[in-house]
Amino acid sequence: MAGRTDREGISLLELAEMFPDERSARRWFEARIWPDGRKCPRCNSERTSGTTHKTMPYWCSECRSYFSVKTGTLMESSKLPLRKWAYAIYLELTSLKGVSSLKLARDIKVSQPSAWFMLHRIRAAFRSDDDPPFAGPVVEFDETYVGGREKNKHAGTASGTPR
């Protein structure tokens, strides 16, 4: 089983270089959400255009509604900048045991309730209901290994009852 050292990722400094400003963060999210070109998140139409609206920069001609890259995502209804969302997602996903809302609030300069809201949304977005819990040949949690051969277990616990 491969350890955590074989995983590749980006450093915090590389993240800072990727998102020097809000415009770069918006372009990055748009490229991920709309890889084949901008589409309306409500009706999936490609008949969209840019607008001068302050918070909703795009208009759909089909369903006649404004939208942004946040619409229909974990960032929807949030006034927080995309750049802060990118940092929050990075910090939560790269922390071994997650990050607390107090630490996130300090790290990205938001209020604790905003950090809690962001973490709640991030965790909900990355929750997977596809795999049943404890699926697979080895399950590891809190640095504990459960299982093994009966002969290797401590005396008195082979039957599953304590001494």
PDB file of C-alpha atoms in Angstrom:
ATOM      1  CA  MET A   1       0.000   0.000   0.000  1.00  0.00           C
ATOM      2  CA  ALA A   2       1.465   3.330  -1.014  1.00  0.00           C
ATOM      3  CA  GLY A   3       2.070   5.942   1.650  1.00  0.00           C
ATOM      4  CA  ARG A   4       1.176   9.594   1.625  1.00  0.00           C
ATOM      5  CA  THR A   5       4.623  10.552   0.289  1.00  0.00           C
ATOM      6  CA  ASP A   6       3.830   9.346  -3.236  1.00  0.00           C
ATOM      7  CA  ARG A   7       0.937  11.777  -3.640  1.00  0.00           C
ATOM      8  CA  GLU A   8       1.569  14.774  -5.813  1.00  0.00           C
ATOM      9  CA  GLY A   9       0.001  18.120  -5.238  1.00  0.00           C
ATOM     10  CA  ILE A  10       0.721  21.792  -5.195  1.00  0.00           C
ATOM     11  CA  SER A  11       2.319  23.798  -2.441  1.00  0.00           C
ATOM     12  CA  LEU A  12       0.807  26.806  -0.748  1.00  0.00           C
ATOM     13  CA  LEU A  13       3.263  29.018  -2.633  1.00  0.00           C
ATOM     14  CA  GLU A  14       2.185  27.493  -5.952  1.00  0.00           C
ATOM     15  CA  LEU A  15      -1.432  28.153  -4.990  1.00  0.00           C
ATOM     16  CA  ALA A  16      -0.583  31.796  -4.289  1.00  0.00           C
ATOM     17  CA  GLU A  17       1.024  32.060  -7.719  1.00  0.00           C
ATOM     18  CA  MET A  18      -2.020  30.437  -9.360  1.00  0.00           C
ATOM     19  CA  PHE A  19      -4.404  32.940  -7.753  1.00  0.00           C
ATOM     20  CA  PRO A  20      -2.644  36.308  -7.470  1.00  0.00           C
ATOM     21  CA  ASP A  21      -5.975  38.114  -7.873  1.00  0.00           C
ATOM     22  CA  GLU A  22      -9.721  37.533  -8.081  1.00  0.00           C
ATOM     23  CA  ARG A  23      -9.724  37.556 -11.890  1.00  0.00           C
ATOM     24  CA  SER A  24      -7.320  34.607 -12.086  1.00  0.00           C
ATOM     25  CA  ALA A  25      -9.437  32.683  -9.559  1.00  0.00           C
ATOM     26  CA  ARG A  26     -12.596  33.329 -11.611  1.00  0.00           C
ATOM     27  CA  ARG A  27     -10.906  32.180 -14.828  1.00  0.00           C
ATOM     28  CA  TRP A  28      -9.623  29.010 -13.105  1.00  0.00           C
ATOM     29  CA  PHE A  29     -13.056  28.100 -11.692  1.00  0.00           C
ATOM     30  CA  GLU A  30     -14.743  28.843 -15.026  1.00  0.00           C
ATOM     31  CA  ALA A  31     -12.295  26.563 -16.857  1.00  0.00           C
ATOM     32  CA  ARG A  32     -13.122  23.739 -14.419  1.00  0.00           C
ATOM     33  CA  ILE A  33     -16.885  24.240 -14.330  1.00  0.00           C
ATOM     34  CA  TRP A  34     -17.308  24.967 -18.056  1.00  0.00           C
ATOM     35  CA  PRO A  35     -14.476  23.051 -19.826  1.00  0.00           C
ATOM     36  CA  ASP A  36     -16.383  23.056 -23.139  1.00  0.00           C
ATOM     37  CA  GLY A  37     -17.506  26.670 -22.974  1.00  0.00           C
ATOM     38  CA  ARG A  38     -19.864  28.637 -20.767  1.00  0.00           C
ATOM     39  CA  LYS A  39     -23.312  27.113 -20.198  1.00  0.00           C
ATOM     40  CA  CYS A  40     -26.248  28.243 -18.113  1.00  0.00           C
ATOM     41  CA  PRO A  41     -26.265  26.262 -14.848  1.00  0.00           C
ATOM     42  CA  ARG A  42     -30.076  26.353 -14.767  1.00  0.00           C
ATOM     43  CA  CYS A  43     -31.069  25.218 -18.277  1.00  0.00           C
ATOM     44  CA  ASN A  44     -27.713  24.088 -19.725  1.00  0.00           C
ATOM     45  CA  SER A  45     -28.078  26.480 -22.674  1.00  0.00           C
ATOM     46  CA  GLU A  46     -25.038  27.786 -24.519  1.00  0.00           C
ATOM     47  CA  ARG A  47     -26.908  30.957 -25.502  1.00  0.00           C
ATOM     48  CA  THR A  48     -25.226  33.116 -22.880  1.00  0.00           C
ATOM     49  CA  SER A  49     -23.607  36.528 -22.937  1.00  0.00           C
ATOM     50  CA  GLY A  50     -21.643  38.783 -20.641  1.00  0.00           C
ATOM     51  CA  THR A  51     -23.348  41.610 -18.787  1.00  0.00           C
ATOM     52  CA  THR A  52     -22.406  44.558 -16.616  1.00  0.00           C
ATOM     53  CA  HIS A  53     -24.276  43.193 -13.586  1.00  0.00           C
ATOM     54  CA  LYS A  54     -22.135  43.607 -10.458  1.00  0.00           C
ATOM     55  CA  THR A  55     -22.394  40.073  -9.034  1.00  0.00           C
ATOM     56  CA  MET A  56     -23.900  38.077 -11.909  1.00  0.00           C
ATOM     57  CA  PRO A  57     -21.696  38.673 -14.949  1.00  0.00           C
ATOM     58  CA  TYR A  58     -23.567  36.389 -17.383  1.00  0.00           C
ATOM     59  CA  TRP A  59     -27.044  36.296 -18.897  1.00  0.00           C
ATOM     60  CA  CYS A  60     -28.890  33.300 -20.344  1.00  0.00           C
ATOM     61  CA  SER A  61     -31.147  34.095 -23.299  1.00  0.00           C
ATOM     62  CA  GLU A  62     -33.042  30.789 -22.962  1.00  0.00           C
ATOM     63  CA  CYS A  63     -34.244  30.923 -19.338  1.00  0.00           C
ATOM     64  CA  ARG A  64     -33.749  34.697 -19.106  1.00  0.00           C
ATOM     65  CA  SER A  65     -31.705  34.723 -15.913  1.00  0.00           C
ATOM     66  CA  TYR A  66     -28.418  36.045 -14.631  1.00  0.00           C
ATOM     67  CA  PHE A  67     -25.758  33.655 -13.382  1.00  0.00           C
ATOM     68  CA  SER A  68     -22.128  33.447 -12.337  1.00  0.00           C
ATOM     69  CA  VAL A  69     -19.528  30.714 -11.926  1.00  0.00           C
ATOM     70  CA  LYS A  70     -20.817  30.284  -8.356  1.00  0.00           C
ATOM     71  CA  THR A  71     -24.382  29.472  -9.449  1.00  0.00           C
ATOM     72  CA  GLY A  72     -25.243  25.834  -8.809  1.00  0.00           C
ATOM     73  CA  THR A  73     -21.993  25.124  -6.927  1.00  0.00           C
ATOM     74  CA  LEU A  74     -20.929  24.934  -3.291  1.00  0.00           C
ATOM     75  CA  MET A  75     -20.145  28.656  -3.529  1.00  0.00           C
ATOM     76  CA  GLU A  76     -23.683  29.694  -4.458  1.00  0.00           C
ATOM     77  CA  SER A  77     -25.240  32.465  -2.336  1.00  0.00           C
ATOM     78  CA  SER A  78     -21.826  33.406  -0.987  1.00  0.00           C
ATOM     79  CA  LYS A  79     -20.481  36.947  -1.149  1.00  0.00           C
ATOM     80  CA  LEU A  80     -16.977  35.704  -0.383  1.00  0.00           C
ATOM     81  CA  PRO A  81     -14.406  36.070  -3.161  1.00  0.00           C
ATOM     82  CA  LEU A  82     -13.525  33.046  -5.297  1.00  0.00           C
ATOM     83  CA  ARG A  83      -9.914  33.386  -4.231  1.00  0.00           C
ATOM     84  CA  LYS A  84     -10.874  32.793  -0.586  1.00  0.00           C
ATOM     85  CA  TRP A  85     -12.927  29.779  -1.659  1.00  0.00           C
ATOM     86  CA  ALA A  86      -9.907  28.366  -3.505  1.00  0.00           C
ATOM     87  CA  TYR A  87      -7.728  28.741  -0.416  1.00  0.00           C
ATOM     88  CA  ALA A  88     -10.402  27.266   1.859  1.00  0.00           C
ATOM     89  CA  ILE A  89     -10.844  24.227  -0.395  1.00  0.00           C
ATOM     90  CA  TYR A  90      -7.078  23.736  -0.569  1.00  0.00           C
ATOM     91  CA  LEU A  91      -6.589  24.015   3.202  1.00  0.00           C
ATOM     92  CA  GLU A  92      -9.463  21.644   3.999  1.00  0.00           C
ATOM     93  CA  LEU A  93      -8.467  18.998   1.465  1.00  0.00           C
ATOM     94  CA  THR A  94      -4.763  19.037   2.264  1.00  0.00           C
ATOM     95  CA  SER A  95      -5.149  18.908   6.044  1.00  0.00           C
ATOM     96  CA  LEU A  96      -4.897  15.358   7.346  1.00  0.00           C
ATOM     97  CA  LYS A  97      -7.750  15.807   9.816  1.00  0.00           C
ATOM     98  CA  GLY A  98      -9.433  18.799   8.247  1.00  0.00           C
ATOM     99  CA  VAL A  99      -9.181  22.370   9.440  1.00  0.00           C
ATOM    100  CA  SER A 100     -11.163  24.063  12.196  1.00  0.00           C
ATOM    101  CA  SER A 101     -13.376  27.033  11.421  1.00  0.00           C
ATOM    102  CA  LEU A 102     -11.332  29.172  13.829  1.00  0.00           C
ATOM    103  CA  LYS A 103      -8.069  28.388  12.035  1.00  0.00           C
ATOM    104  CA  LEU A 104      -9.609  28.881   8.597  1.00  0.00           C
ATOM    105  CA  ALA A 105     -11.052  32.218   9.727  1.00  0.00           C
ATOM    106  CA  ARG A 106      -7.579  33.366  10.803  1.00  0.00           C
ATOM    107  CA  ASP A 107      -5.845  31.985   7.690  1.00  0.00           C
ATOM    108  CA  ILE A 108      -8.073  33.606   5.060  1.00  0.00           C
ATOM    109  CA  LYS A 109      -9.311  36.630   7.049  1.00  0.00           C
ATOM    110  CA  VAL A 110     -13.023  35.877   7.292  1.00  0.00           C
ATOM    111  CA  SER A 111     -15.319  35.675  10.310  1.00  0.00           C
ATOM    112  CA  GLN A 112     -15.627  32.354  12.148  1.00  0.00           C
ATOM    113  CA  PRO A 113     -19.277  31.914  11.055  1.00  0.00           C
ATOM    114  CA  SER A 114     -18.216  32.455   7.430  1.00  0.00           C
ATOM    115  CA  ALA A 115     -15.416  29.916   7.815  1.00  0.00           C
ATOM    116  CA  TRP A 116     -17.861  27.430   9.371  1.00  0.00           C
ATOM    117  CA  PHE A 117     -20.263  27.986   6.444  1.00  0.00           C
ATOM    118  CA  MET A 118     -17.471  27.421   3.919  1.00  0.00           C
ATOM    119  CA  LEU A 119     -16.239  24.240   5.609  1.00  0.00           C
ATOM    120  CA  HIS A 120     -19.787  22.888   5.834  1.00  0.00           C
ATOM    121  CA  ARG A 121     -20.282  23.471   2.103  1.00  0.00           C
ATOM    122  CA  ILE A 122     -16.861  22.031   1.167  1.00  0.00           C
ATOM    123  CA  ARG A 123     -17.391  18.875   3.227  1.00  0.00           C
ATOM    124  CA  ALA A 124     -20.887  18.384   1.804  1.00  0.00           C
ATOM    125  CA  ALA A 125     -19.622  18.837  -1.763  1.00  0.00           C
ATOM    126  CA  PHE A 126     -16.855  16.275  -1.355  1.00  0.00           C
ATOM    127  CA  ARG A 127     -18.933  13.704   0.538  1.00  0.00           C
ATOM    128  CA  SER A 128     -19.277  10.514  -1.464  1.00  0.00           C
ATOM    129  CA  ASP A 129     -22.361   8.347  -1.116  1.00  0.00           C
ATOM    130  CA  ASP A 130     -21.148   5.989  -3.856  1.00  0.00           C
ATOM    131  CA  ASP A 131     -19.038   3.739  -1.651  1.00  0.00           C
ATOM    132  CA  PRO A 132     -20.481   2.024   1.413  1.00  0.00           C
ATOM    133  CA  PRO A 133     -18.610   2.756   4.652  1.00  0.00           C
ATOM    134  CA  PHE A 134     -15.631   0.510   5.369  1.00  0.00           C
ATOM    135  CA  ALA A 135     -15.488  -0.810   1.800  1.00  0.00           C
ATOM    136  CA  GLY A 136     -12.249  -2.399   0.694  1.00  0.00           C
ATOM    137  CA  PRO A 137      -9.733  -4.926   1.962  1.00  0.00           C
ATOM    138  CA  VAL A 138      -8.093  -2.554   4.491  1.00  0.00           C
ATOM    139  CA  VAL A 139      -9.759   0.164   6.519  1.00  0.00           C
ATOM    140  CA  GLU A 140      -7.549   2.633   8.347  1.00  0.00           C
ATOM    141  CA  PHE A 141      -8.708   5.282  10.817  1.00  0.00           C
ATOM    142  CA  ASP A 142      -7.010   7.401  13.464  1.00  0.00           C
ATOM    143  CA  GLU A 143      -3.790   5.508  12.998  1.00  0.00           C
ATOM    144  CA  THR A 144      -5.490   2.268  14.119  1.00  0.00           C
ATOM    145  CA  TYR A 145      -5.437  -1.051  12.317  1.00  0.00           C
ATOM    146  CA  VAL A 146      -8.369  -3.402  12.939  1.00  0.00           C
ATOM    147  CA  GLY A 147      -8.127  -7.005  11.820  1.00  0.00           C
ATOM    148  CA  GLY A 148      -5.365  -9.500  11.348  1.00  0.00           C
ATOM    149  CA  ARG A 149      -4.866 -13.152  12.192  1.00  0.00           C
ATOM    150  CA  GLU A 150      -6.372 -14.545  15.368  1.00  0.00           C
ATOM    151  CA  LYS A 151      -3.010 -15.983  16.491  1.00  0.00           C
ATOM    152  CA  ASN A 152      -1.475 -12.488  16.458  1.00  0.00           C
ATOM    153  CA  LYS A 153      -4.089 -10.961  18.770  1.00  0.00           C
ATOM    154  CA  HIS A 154      -3.431 -10.387  22.465  1.00  0.00           C
ATOM    155  CA  ALA A 155      -4.218 -13.213  24.834  1.00  0.00           C
ATOM    156  CA  GLY A 156      -7.814 -13.162  25.986  1.00  0.00           C
ATOM    157  CA  THR A 157      -9.074 -11.071  23.062  1.00  0.00           C
ATOM    158  CA  ALA A 158      -9.074 -13.734  20.347  1.00  0.00           C
ATOM    159  CA  SER A 159     -12.744 -14.458  20.896  1.00  0.00           C
ATOM    160  CA  GLY A 160     -13.590 -10.769  20.819  1.00  0.00           C
ATOM    161  CA  THR A 161     -14.248 -10.477  24.545  1.00  0.00           C
ATOM    162  CA  PRO A 162     -11.836  -8.681  26.845  1.00  0.00           C
ATOM    163  CA  ARG A 163      -9.913 -10.523  29.561  1.00  0.00           C
TER     164      ARG A 163
END
